[in-house]
């Protein structure tokens, strides 16, 4: 019975996600046709108007807007979002490797694993650091340790991450020569970009973990648990954390989404061959179908994260299963 | 009935040594407005199988005094003095690791509002079985859960086997209180402290919970400390009663005797303010005025501003707790007259 209600709840959430996806992608569709003429970009300033128009026709940009839009929506639904403009016309993308296909979606999907690796490492590291810090600070409020955690987490949310990324490169790659400046392939390569990206999530998750744990630790059921002789460690890590978890999970979800958008800059800084770097490349050359495919995947990731967070809510709060 | 109670109290008193001895308990709080004293020189002891009622209005210090015993007061701001001996261990001064093992196991507590005292995020089965997992290391998860079901049966929760996986919000107030009681008696404690266990409940449910507590005390032989503002509940269940006001003990003695012949004007006031069925058209009598605020405690006897029998010395000299009859004490300058009247 519970699972039937949960199932209905998720059917509704899934439907809203799909509507969100279509709306966001529609904005992308209209916006990326306003950022300059891709055909002129390919052919250069010396090309004739006729040549440009002919290429625009081949790119499908001369069709009426509603025809293009229809093609775009059908493309998303069928998983074929068109051919890249540049590949086959000039130099291949993907750092000189020739993609198997000119189809934009497979090209973009190829770049997904590095991004998932970087994002996953970042969030995992952030949670492992931030959760104990927040709990540690909450169980001894107004002590020296608590104040130190406060200062550190405030610094975490205040420092701009691409600046921090450059400092990390200067220190650990250039000065100390411990880690590679950029690139992809070994475990050492993931350290600096993940560190740069995790700064903000660590700060935010620590702050929220501390404040929601403080709220819970002041509640009567905590006093009652102390009266039952339950060790403080268990009171904090089981009793309070279970109830403090919802705001913490929400924050972890929000920060995961921030990491997904943050990779666009950080991957470029570190030469990380992920979907963020590909998005920047596609934008730079006005490769409209490729822009759409990369953003499609990024939006899909964001919506998936939101769905996962909702799923975790139902596990954490028994009442969500019954409510709307 | 009154005579039987007295006889039983006397018999218990002769047989067993006290399980809990509170001597000169002091609790004060550091506040922005200065140091306020919430409990002042409270002493009592309780023997196995005995029920002691602590009677008082809100703010009388009755809940704070047991909070100190159970280690629920954070210091700072609380400053706790005196001694609370459980057998030979001073719960106020022994190492925290030692007192933690006693709390919940040998001395346990039922809280006023079970709905807020249960963890909303954990199943009741987890919360009850945790008592075994914490205090009896080595108990398997399955064993502990089976024991939790047995306890839920014992406190008369219907279809315990199914409901063990339910969350607190799926239970009524009365059922939640039964779950609190199940946790408190899980390890067959020597002392059970019940802090206004029925205040948050409907009248019919109140009677059921009181009956359950009395039955459990009879079955297990544990000592019961019952904190309440309801003199009726005390009269029905407690062997001895301690009347508190303004953080001090006003009167103490065997319940039957105190109720029959109070030795303190405050006790008289409390008894007069109980509504009775026969007083159909009479106005309900109350004690004039309000209980003192801790930051502005009256000089002399804390009750004197509201006392019908006050004399000039009542605002000057604080009466100490004096023996007025066998096993009875009163903190009133005129205890003998009050008792004789």
XYZ file of C-alpha atoms in Angstrom:
665
model
C 0.000 0.000 0.000
C 2.813 2.339 0.921
C 4.686 1.513 -2.276
C 1.573 2.216 -4.357
C 1.337 5.689 -2.832
C 5.066 6.201 -3.285
C 4.742 5.024 -6.872
C 2.029 7.588 -7.600
C 4.133 10.263 -5.968
C 7.067 9.443 -8.198
C 4.947 9.279 -11.322
C 3.896 12.872 -10.573
C 7.451 13.961 -9.830
C 8.672 12.336 -13.048
C 6.012 14.157 -15.066
C 7.016 17.544 -13.584
C 10.646 16.726 -14.368
C 9.811 16.073 -18.021
C 7.851 19.341 -18.254
C 10.823 21.157 -16.666
C 13.187 19.541 -19.161
C 11.078 20.644 -22.144
C 10.760 24.198 -20.804
C 14.472 24.609 -20.077
C 15.493 23.099 -23.406
C 13.037 25.385 -25.229
C 14.784 28.388 -23.695
C 18.112 26.912 -24.816
C 16.706 26.343 -28.321
C 15.661 29.964 -28.777
C 18.733 31.411 -27.052
C 21.400 29.519 -28.961
C 19.976 30.765 -32.271
C 20.663 34.327 -31.126
C 24.370 34.039 -30.303
C 25.800 34.612 -33.745
C 25.660 32.909 -37.156
C 27.321 29.465 -37.046
C 27.713 29.379 -40.842
C 29.568 32.708 -40.866
C 31.767 31.340 -38.064
C 32.705 28.345 -40.221
C 33.261 30.165 -43.475
C 34.884 33.338 -42.170
C 34.333 36.987 -43.007
C 35.447 36.665 -46.625
C 32.725 34.191 -47.669
C 29.906 35.432 -49.914
C 26.336 35.819 -48.729
C 25.272 33.000 -51.104
C 27.830 30.573 -49.659
C 26.727 31.439 -46.137
C 23.062 30.973 -47.064
C 23.808 27.627 -48.690
C 25.594 26.385 -45.561
C 22.759 27.711 -43.378
C 20.362 25.681 -45.468
C 22.483 22.562 -45.034
C 22.558 23.256 -41.276
C 18.772 23.521 -41.305
C 18.850 27.077 -40.004
C 16.912 28.480 -42.987
C 13.825 26.375 -42.207
C 10.891 28.151 -40.526
C 11.327 28.399 -36.768
C 8.412 26.087 -35.959
C 9.835 23.392 -38.252
C 13.192 23.666 -36.494
C 11.487 23.583 -33.094
C 9.434 20.532 -34.032
C 12.601 18.772 -35.242
C 14.284 19.744 -31.969
C 11.510 18.352 -29.744
C 11.201 15.123 -31.766
C 15.005 14.866 -31.663
C 15.058 15.000 -27.865
C 12.291 12.428 -27.593
C 13.946 10.028 -30.043
C 17.486 10.521 -28.736
C 18.766 11.908 -32.047
C 19.586 15.566 -31.554
C 21.133 16.098 -34.928
C 24.650 16.214 -36.402
C 27.422 18.435 -35.177
C 28.087 21.382 -37.489
C 31.811 21.320 -37.232
C 32.754 17.696 -37.501
C 33.291 16.820 -41.128
C 33.339 20.465 -42.048
C 36.552 21.454 -40.350
C 38.759 19.882 -37.669
C 37.289 17.179 -35.482
C 36.368 17.863 -31.864
C 37.304 15.761 -28.886
C 40.999 16.611 -28.697
C 41.866 15.244 -32.071
C 40.198 11.897 -31.574
C 37.822 11.181 -34.396
C 34.367 10.434 -32.925
C 32.616 7.359 -34.278
C 29.627 9.404 -35.251
C 28.697 12.904 -36.244
C 25.649 12.572 -34.012
C 25.864 15.138 -31.205
C 24.303 13.035 -28.452
C 26.877 10.179 -28.676
C 29.681 12.771 -28.822
C 28.339 14.412 -25.664
C 27.725 11.052 -23.941
C 31.378 10.148 -24.516
C 32.298 13.077 -22.307
C 29.946 12.038 -19.505
C 32.151 9.489 -17.644
C 34.965 11.989 -16.833
C 32.410 14.476 -15.525
C 30.614 11.847 -13.436
C 33.982 10.770 -12.024
C 34.979 14.324 -11.121
C 31.540 15.250 -9.759
C 31.207 12.022 -7.810
C 34.688 12.361 -6.294
C 33.929 15.981 -5.370
C 30.639 15.246 -3.619
C 31.926 12.129 -1.892
C 34.943 14.029 -0.578
C 32.777 17.002 0.467
C 30.325 14.859 2.436
C 33.081 12.844 4.108
C 34.732 16.059 5.277
C 31.694 18.255 5.961
C 29.363 15.905 7.828
C 31.761 15.044 10.681
C 32.838 18.710 10.875
C 29.237 19.907 11.199
C 28.328 17.274 13.790
C 31.540 17.928 15.712
C 30.719 21.642 15.901
C 27.074 21.042 16.858
C 27.811 18.834 19.861
C 30.149 21.429 21.387
C 28.615 24.804 20.489
C 30.506 28.016 21.285
C 33.769 26.196 21.956
C 37.052 26.868 20.202
C 36.527 23.885 17.888
C 33.062 25.108 16.926
C 34.393 28.582 16.112
C 37.187 27.129 13.974
C 34.651 25.087 12.014
C 32.556 28.222 11.554
C 35.490 30.214 10.200
C 36.524 27.404 7.837
C 33.030 26.829 6.481
C 32.522 30.552 5.963
C 35.804 30.685 4.045
C 34.628 27.702 1.996
C 31.480 29.421 0.793
C 33.194 32.780 0.279
C 36.219 31.863 -1.828
C 35.675 31.941 -5.592
C 36.398 28.498 -6.933
C 38.240 29.266 -10.172
C 40.571 31.596 -8.287
C 41.098 28.843 -5.732
C 41.726 26.420 -8.617
C 44.507 28.631 -9.954
C 46.060 28.926 -6.480
C 45.955 25.127 -6.147
C 47.692 24.741 -9.510
C 50.331 27.298 -8.535
C 51.011 25.655 -5.200
C 50.708 21.907 -5.779
C 51.543 21.641 -9.465
C 53.944 24.498 -10.218
C 55.730 25.166 -6.891
C 55.703 21.753 -5.233
C 55.319 19.671 -8.401
C 53.315 17.041 -6.524
C 50.392 16.829 -8.879
C 49.811 17.386 -12.605
C 48.580 20.838 -13.632
C 45.920 19.434 -15.916
C 44.784 16.440 -17.877
C 42.999 13.195 -17.288
C 43.790 9.540 -16.838
C 45.275 8.857 -13.418
C 44.038 9.246 -9.861
C 46.497 12.111 -9.365
C 44.752 14.081 -12.096
C 41.433 14.119 -10.233
C 42.817 15.557 -6.971
C 43.185 19.241 -7.822
C 39.946 19.753 -9.773
C 37.979 17.826 -7.140
C 39.606 19.871 -4.376
C 38.788 23.130 -6.170
C 35.181 22.074 -6.719
C 34.645 20.724 -3.188
C 35.488 23.956 -1.374
C 32.000 25.442 -1.577
C 30.073 22.194 -0.967
C 32.207 21.521 2.126
C 31.418 24.983 3.478
C 27.685 24.792 2.796
C 27.163 21.219 3.976
C 29.140 21.921 7.165
C 27.031 25.000 7.931
C 23.723 23.229 7.348
C 24.810 20.073 9.171
C 25.845 22.169 12.176
C 22.689 24.269 12.338
C 20.211 21.454 11.759
C 22.034 19.243 14.279
C 21.913 22.096 16.802
C 18.157 22.422 16.248
C 17.595 18.708 16.765
C 19.900 18.432 19.787
C 17.757 21.019 21.602
C 14.555 18.957 21.237
C 12.841 17.070 24.082
C 13.434 13.644 22.551
C 17.188 14.233 22.908
C 16.792 15.021 26.615
C 14.706 11.854 26.940
C 17.396 9.817 25.179
C 20.014 11.177 27.591
C 17.767 10.123 30.465
C 17.812 6.589 29.070
C 21.591 6.465 29.324
C 22.234 6.411 25.592
C 25.850 7.434 24.872
C 26.286 10.962 23.527
C 28.005 9.668 20.409
C 24.977 7.541 19.561
C 22.539 10.338 20.402
C 24.302 12.614 17.915
C 25.005 10.134 15.134
C 21.697 8.231 15.202
C 18.989 10.105 17.092
C 19.692 13.690 16.057
C 21.230 12.958 12.650
C 18.218 10.949 11.454
C 15.995 14.003 11.982
C 18.577 16.576 10.892
C 19.168 14.631 7.691
C 16.477 16.214 5.521
C 17.984 19.722 5.332
C 21.439 18.151 5.010
C 20.358 15.937 2.098
C 18.668 18.930 0.473
C 21.924 20.861 0.711
C 23.964 17.951 -0.626
C 21.531 17.812 -3.574
C 21.798 21.566 -4.179
C 25.572 21.427 -3.993
C 25.699 18.460 -6.363
C 23.749 20.585 -8.831
C 26.210 23.434 -8.253
C 29.043 21.025 -8.993
C 27.342 20.023 -12.256
C 27.298 23.670 -13.311
C 30.700 24.327 -11.722
C 32.394 21.730 -13.931
C 31.900 24.029 -16.914
C 34.574 26.369 -15.551
C 36.719 23.946 -13.582
C 37.005 21.411 -16.433
C 38.214 24.188 -18.698
C 40.768 25.370 -16.125
C 42.141 21.845 -15.633
C 41.789 20.601 -19.209
C 39.442 17.875 -17.987
C 37.773 16.188 -20.976
C 34.286 16.220 -19.505
C 30.950 17.509 -20.645
C 31.580 20.953 -19.107
C 34.662 21.523 -21.239
C 32.783 20.241 -24.313
C 29.972 22.720 -23.623
C 32.490 25.562 -23.621
C 34.057 24.293 -26.866
C 30.662 23.944 -28.521
C 29.650 27.452 -27.439
C 32.922 28.917 -28.690
C 32.318 27.599 -32.215
C 28.513 28.170 -32.177
C 27.887 24.459 -32.826
C 24.154 24.738 -32.157
C 23.208 21.011 -32.135
C 26.213 20.174 -29.947
C 25.377 22.999 -27.508
C 21.861 21.610 -27.280
C 23.068 18.040 -26.725
C 25.524 18.984 -23.965
C 23.046 21.206 -22.159
C 20.407 18.495 -22.566
C 22.648 16.082 -20.682
C 23.507 18.674 -17.992
C 19.809 19.437 -17.409
C 19.063 15.724 -17.323
C 21.692 15.317 -14.606
C 20.208 18.137 -12.535
C 16.705 16.665 -12.787
C 18.008 13.204 -11.915
C 19.723 14.602 -8.808
C 16.453 16.232 -7.718
C 14.596 12.957 -8.175
C 17.206 11.063 -6.170
C 16.962 13.645 -3.367
C 13.173 13.189 -3.321
C 13.631 9.441 -3.170
C 15.964 9.827 -0.174
C 13.357 12.036 1.563
C 10.853 9.202 1.552
C 13.412 6.927 3.177
C 14.327 9.525 5.819
C 10.896 10.835 6.698
C 8.210 8.196 7.017
C 5.505 10.856 6.729
C 6.534 11.915 3.193
C 5.401 8.492 1.959
C 1.839 9.283 2.902
C 1.741 12.988 2.100
C 1.592 14.633 -1.300
C -7.712 1.639 53.637
C -5.718 4.486 55.122
C -4.579 2.265 57.958
C -3.519 -0.460 55.528
C -1.408 2.048 53.630
C 0.322 3.209 56.770
C 0.946 -0.365 57.800
C 2.435 -1.187 54.397
C 4.676 1.869 54.418
C 5.925 0.961 57.845
C 6.536 -2.643 56.835
C 8.465 -1.638 53.710
C 10.489 0.878 55.655
C 11.621 -1.739 58.130
C 12.496 -4.393 55.575
C 14.598 -2.722 52.907
C 17.372 -0.169 52.715
C 16.644 2.859 50.542
C 17.528 2.462 46.853
C 17.717 6.202 46.299
C 18.787 8.806 48.820
C 18.582 12.489 47.966
C 20.358 14.725 50.481
C 20.288 18.503 50.424
C 19.783 18.787 46.667
C 20.416 22.290 45.357
C 19.851 23.450 41.799
C 20.532 27.005 40.652
C 20.760 28.511 37.183
C 23.039 31.244 35.928
C 20.831 33.551 33.905
C 21.328 36.985 32.347
C 19.347 38.321 35.328
C 21.676 36.711 37.818
C 21.738 33.458 39.701
C 18.339 31.972 40.461
C 17.732 29.102 42.792
C 15.236 26.498 41.539
C 15.634 23.755 44.128
C 16.762 24.431 47.651
C 17.754 21.746 50.133
C 15.494 18.909 49.089
C 16.112 15.611 50.875
C 14.243 12.338 50.726
C 14.751 8.637 50.318
C 12.804 5.868 48.706
C 12.778 2.125 49.306
C 12.037 -0.775 46.949
C 8.339 -1.110 46.143
C 7.536 2.281 47.602
C 5.745 5.140 45.833
C 6.691 8.683 46.736
C 4.613 11.512 45.327
C 6.206 14.895 44.715
C 3.391 17.394 44.639
C 3.562 20.988 43.496
C 2.468 23.653 41.049
C 4.461 24.498 37.960
C 7.632 26.311 38.949
C 7.805 24.564 42.327
C 11.055 22.875 41.328
C 9.649 19.348 41.244
C 10.675 18.611 37.653
C 14.050 20.329 37.982
C 14.844 18.205 41.027
C 14.444 14.970 39.050
C 16.154 16.477 36.016
C 19.213 16.832 38.242
C 18.959 13.199 39.332
C 18.732 12.014 35.721
C 21.593 14.213 34.506
C 19.350 16.147 32.148
C 20.467 19.624 33.207
C 23.355 21.170 31.323
C 25.900 22.858 33.492
C 26.438 25.619 32.765
C 23.859 27.124 33.143
C 22.781 24.730 35.927
C 24.727 24.529 39.198
C 23.899 21.398 41.105
C 24.799 20.705 44.725
C 24.117 17.998 47.293
C 24.087 14.260 46.813
C 21.881 11.693 45.141
C 22.892 8.187 46.105
C 21.712 5.261 44.079
C 22.811 2.459 46.412
C 26.456 3.530 46.911
C 26.952 5.630 43.790
C 26.557 9.398 44.031
C 24.812 10.190 40.754
C 25.786 13.854 41.005
C 29.503 13.324 41.548
C 30.433 9.950 40.029
C 32.179 9.879 36.616
C 29.728 10.436 33.709
C 30.535 7.030 32.206
C 29.398 5.367 35.422
C 26.217 7.389 35.902
C 25.249 6.924 32.250
C 25.166 3.165 32.780
C 22.840 3.584 35.770
C 20.480 5.981 34.004
C 17.918 4.157 31.935
C 19.027 0.855 33.428
C 18.703 1.067 37.238
C 17.035 4.474 37.484
C 14.771 5.409 34.614
C 12.259 8.070 33.804
C 8.914 8.574 32.073
C 8.445 12.052 30.657
C 5.468 14.358 30.726
C 4.818 14.596 27.001
C 5.539 11.262 25.377
C 4.755 12.588 21.908
C 7.734 14.984 21.983
C 9.907 12.650 24.064
C 9.891 9.944 21.382
C 12.212 10.294 18.414
C 9.971 10.986 15.386
C 12.513 9.574 12.939
C 13.011 6.121 14.458
C 10.564 3.228 14.759
C 9.235 2.526 18.247
C 10.729 -0.951 17.957
C 14.166 0.535 17.413
C 13.775 2.917 20.321
C 12.637 0.239 22.764
C 15.162 -2.367 21.628
C 17.934 0.220 21.841
C 17.633 -0.020 25.637
C 18.960 -3.588 25.437
C 21.504 -2.809 22.736
C 22.963 0.038 24.823
C 22.755 -1.368 28.337
C 23.181 -5.062 27.544
C 25.949 -5.120 24.938
C 25.938 -8.345 23.001
C 22.165 -8.545 22.703
C 21.463 -9.351 19.074
C 19.221 -7.064 17.034
C 16.663 -9.810 16.721
C 16.644 -10.658 20.444
C 16.284 -6.990 21.328
C 13.391 -6.570 18.917
C 11.620 -9.647 20.311
C 12.037 -8.235 23.796
C 10.607 -4.940 22.553
C 7.507 -6.770 21.306
C 7.142 -8.525 24.668
C 7.403 -5.167 26.446
C 4.792 -3.628 24.167
C 2.508 -6.525 25.109
C 3.286 -5.942 28.766
C 2.257 -2.268 28.556
C -0.889 -3.410 26.693
C -0.273 -2.073 23.209
C -2.560 -4.063 20.903
C -0.997 -6.125 18.075
C 2.512 -5.340 19.240
C 4.145 -7.692 16.731
C 2.830 -5.593 13.819
C 3.203 -2.200 15.439
C 6.840 -2.635 16.443
C 7.837 -1.262 13.041
C 5.578 1.784 13.298
C 6.780 5.334 13.828
C 5.692 7.426 16.846
C 3.345 9.599 14.776
C 1.234 6.518 14.090
C 0.359 6.282 17.803
C -2.079 8.236 19.986
C -0.867 10.199 23.018
C -1.866 7.425 25.407
C -0.171 4.752 23.296
C 2.956 6.924 23.034
C 3.054 7.169 26.816
C 2.805 3.371 26.999
C 5.819 3.153 24.686
C 7.749 5.586 26.930
C 6.837 3.387 29.898
C 7.957 0.279 28.000
C 11.373 1.864 27.436
C 11.599 2.959 31.067
C 10.851 -0.498 32.466
C 12.775 -2.426 29.792
C 15.676 -3.299 32.070
C 13.559 -3.749 35.223
C 14.893 -0.616 36.950
C 15.092 -0.245 40.723
C 13.676 3.262 40.558
C 11.172 4.665 38.080
C 10.632 8.410 38.006
C 7.373 9.474 36.377
C 7.261 13.216 35.678
C 3.605 14.201 35.215
C 3.042 11.026 33.194
C -0.634 11.764 32.547
C -0.776 15.550 32.175
C -0.845 15.517 28.379
C -3.555 12.849 28.200
C -7.355 12.590 28.217
C -8.955 11.908 31.588
C -9.969 8.331 30.739
C -6.503 7.565 29.411
C -4.949 9.149 32.530
C -6.599 6.533 34.734
C -5.380 3.704 32.493
C -1.792 4.939 32.563
C -1.818 5.369 36.352
C -3.238 1.884 36.718
C -0.520 0.518 34.434
C 2.220 2.210 36.470
C 0.776 0.883 39.733
C 0.506 -2.641 38.330
C 4.066 -2.561 37.047
C 5.343 -1.373 40.411
C 3.523 -4.229 42.125
C 4.849 -6.793 39.622
C 8.466 -5.665 39.693
C 8.914 -4.253 43.176
C 10.526 -1.119 41.791
C 10.369 2.165 43.649
C 8.195 4.816 41.997
C 8.704 8.552 42.239
C 5.566 10.221 40.979
C 5.728 13.901 40.153
C 2.374 15.572 39.775
C 0.343 18.676 40.463
C -2.727 16.494 41.025
C -3.319 15.795 44.701
C -5.954 13.222 43.732
C -3.392 11.103 41.883
C -1.022 11.306 44.848
C -3.767 10.329 47.290
C -4.614 7.262 45.223
C -1.143 5.945 44.491
C 1.600 7.334 46.732
C 2.669 5.845 50.069
C 4.396 9.055 51.010
C 4.058 12.580 49.686
C 6.349 15.567 49.530
C 4.710 18.934 48.886
C 7.010 21.425 47.142
C 6.671 25.170 46.717
C 9.190 27.713 45.445
C 11.932 25.105 45.233
C 11.520 24.007 48.849
C 9.767 21.185 50.621
C 6.722 22.542 52.489
C 5.499 19.323 53.978
C 6.183 15.617 53.820
C 4.755 12.490 55.349
C 2.644 9.393 54.759
C 0.022 10.308 52.135
C -2.981 9.121 54.103
C -2.009 11.226 57.117
C -1.092 14.313 55.120
C -4.376 14.208 53.237
C -6.374 13.566 56.412
C -4.592 16.218 58.520
C -2.388 18.600 56.523
C 0.382 20.327 58.484
C 0.950 23.231 56.101
C -1.447 25.942 54.883
C -0.256 25.389 51.306
C -1.320 21.735 51.428
C -4.723 22.853 52.723
C -4.973 25.317 49.841
C -4.137 22.597 47.322
C -6.748 20.269 48.764
C -9.417 22.965 48.790
C -8.835 23.766 45.146
C -9.762 20.259 44.009
C -13.221 20.349 42.375
C -15.693 17.927 43.932
C -18.890 16.469 42.533
C -21.052 17.626 45.451
C -20.073 21.326 45.086
C -22.567 22.026 42.312
C -23.249 25.712 42.805
C -20.227 26.640 44.853
C -17.468 28.615 43.259
C -14.255 26.584 42.900
C -11.843 27.713 45.593
C -8.360 28.599 44.509
C -5.208 29.786 46.240
C -5.089 33.562 45.829
C -2.171 34.924 43.830
C 0.347 33.116 41.656
C 3.359 30.904 42.396
C 6.549 32.936 42.866
C 8.872 33.621 39.952
C 12.363 32.315 40.594
C 13.943 35.727 40.042
C 11.736 37.375 42.685
C 11.483 34.885 45.539
C 9.632 36.311 48.580
C 11.579 36.816 51.791
C 10.916 34.522 54.710
C 8.470 31.733 53.937
C 8.096 31.519 50.132
C 4.350 30.912 50.544
C 3.622 33.841 52.890
C 2.250 36.307 50.247
C -0.532 33.822 49.447
C -1.014 32.367 52.894
C -4.321 32.849 54.728
C -2.640 32.352 58.115
C 0.357 34.622 57.653
C 1.797 36.539 60.582
C 4.423 39.310 60.563
C 7.293 36.875 61.217
C 6.389 34.851 58.109
C 7.914 37.476 55.831
C 11.008 37.778 58.078
C 12.079 34.300 59.077
C 12.159 31.343 56.769
C 10.664 28.356 58.605
C 12.842 25.252 58.435
C 11.464 21.797 57.860
C 10.626 20.447 61.324
C 9.293 17.152 62.521
C 5.664 17.607 63.551
C 4.654 13.998 64.156
C 6.101 10.528 63.593
C 7.408 10.487 59.996
C 5.933 13.898 59.269
C 7.634 17.227 58.622
C 6.363 20.717 57.892
C 8.027 24.015 57.053
C 5.525 26.321 58.738
C 5.970 28.430 61.876
C 2.496 27.410 62.900
C 2.596 23.758 61.869
C 1.394 22.575 65.258
C -1.653 24.856 65.112
C -2.409 23.935 61.510
C -2.150 20.265 62.391
C -4.311 20.689 65.476
C -7.024 22.698 63.722
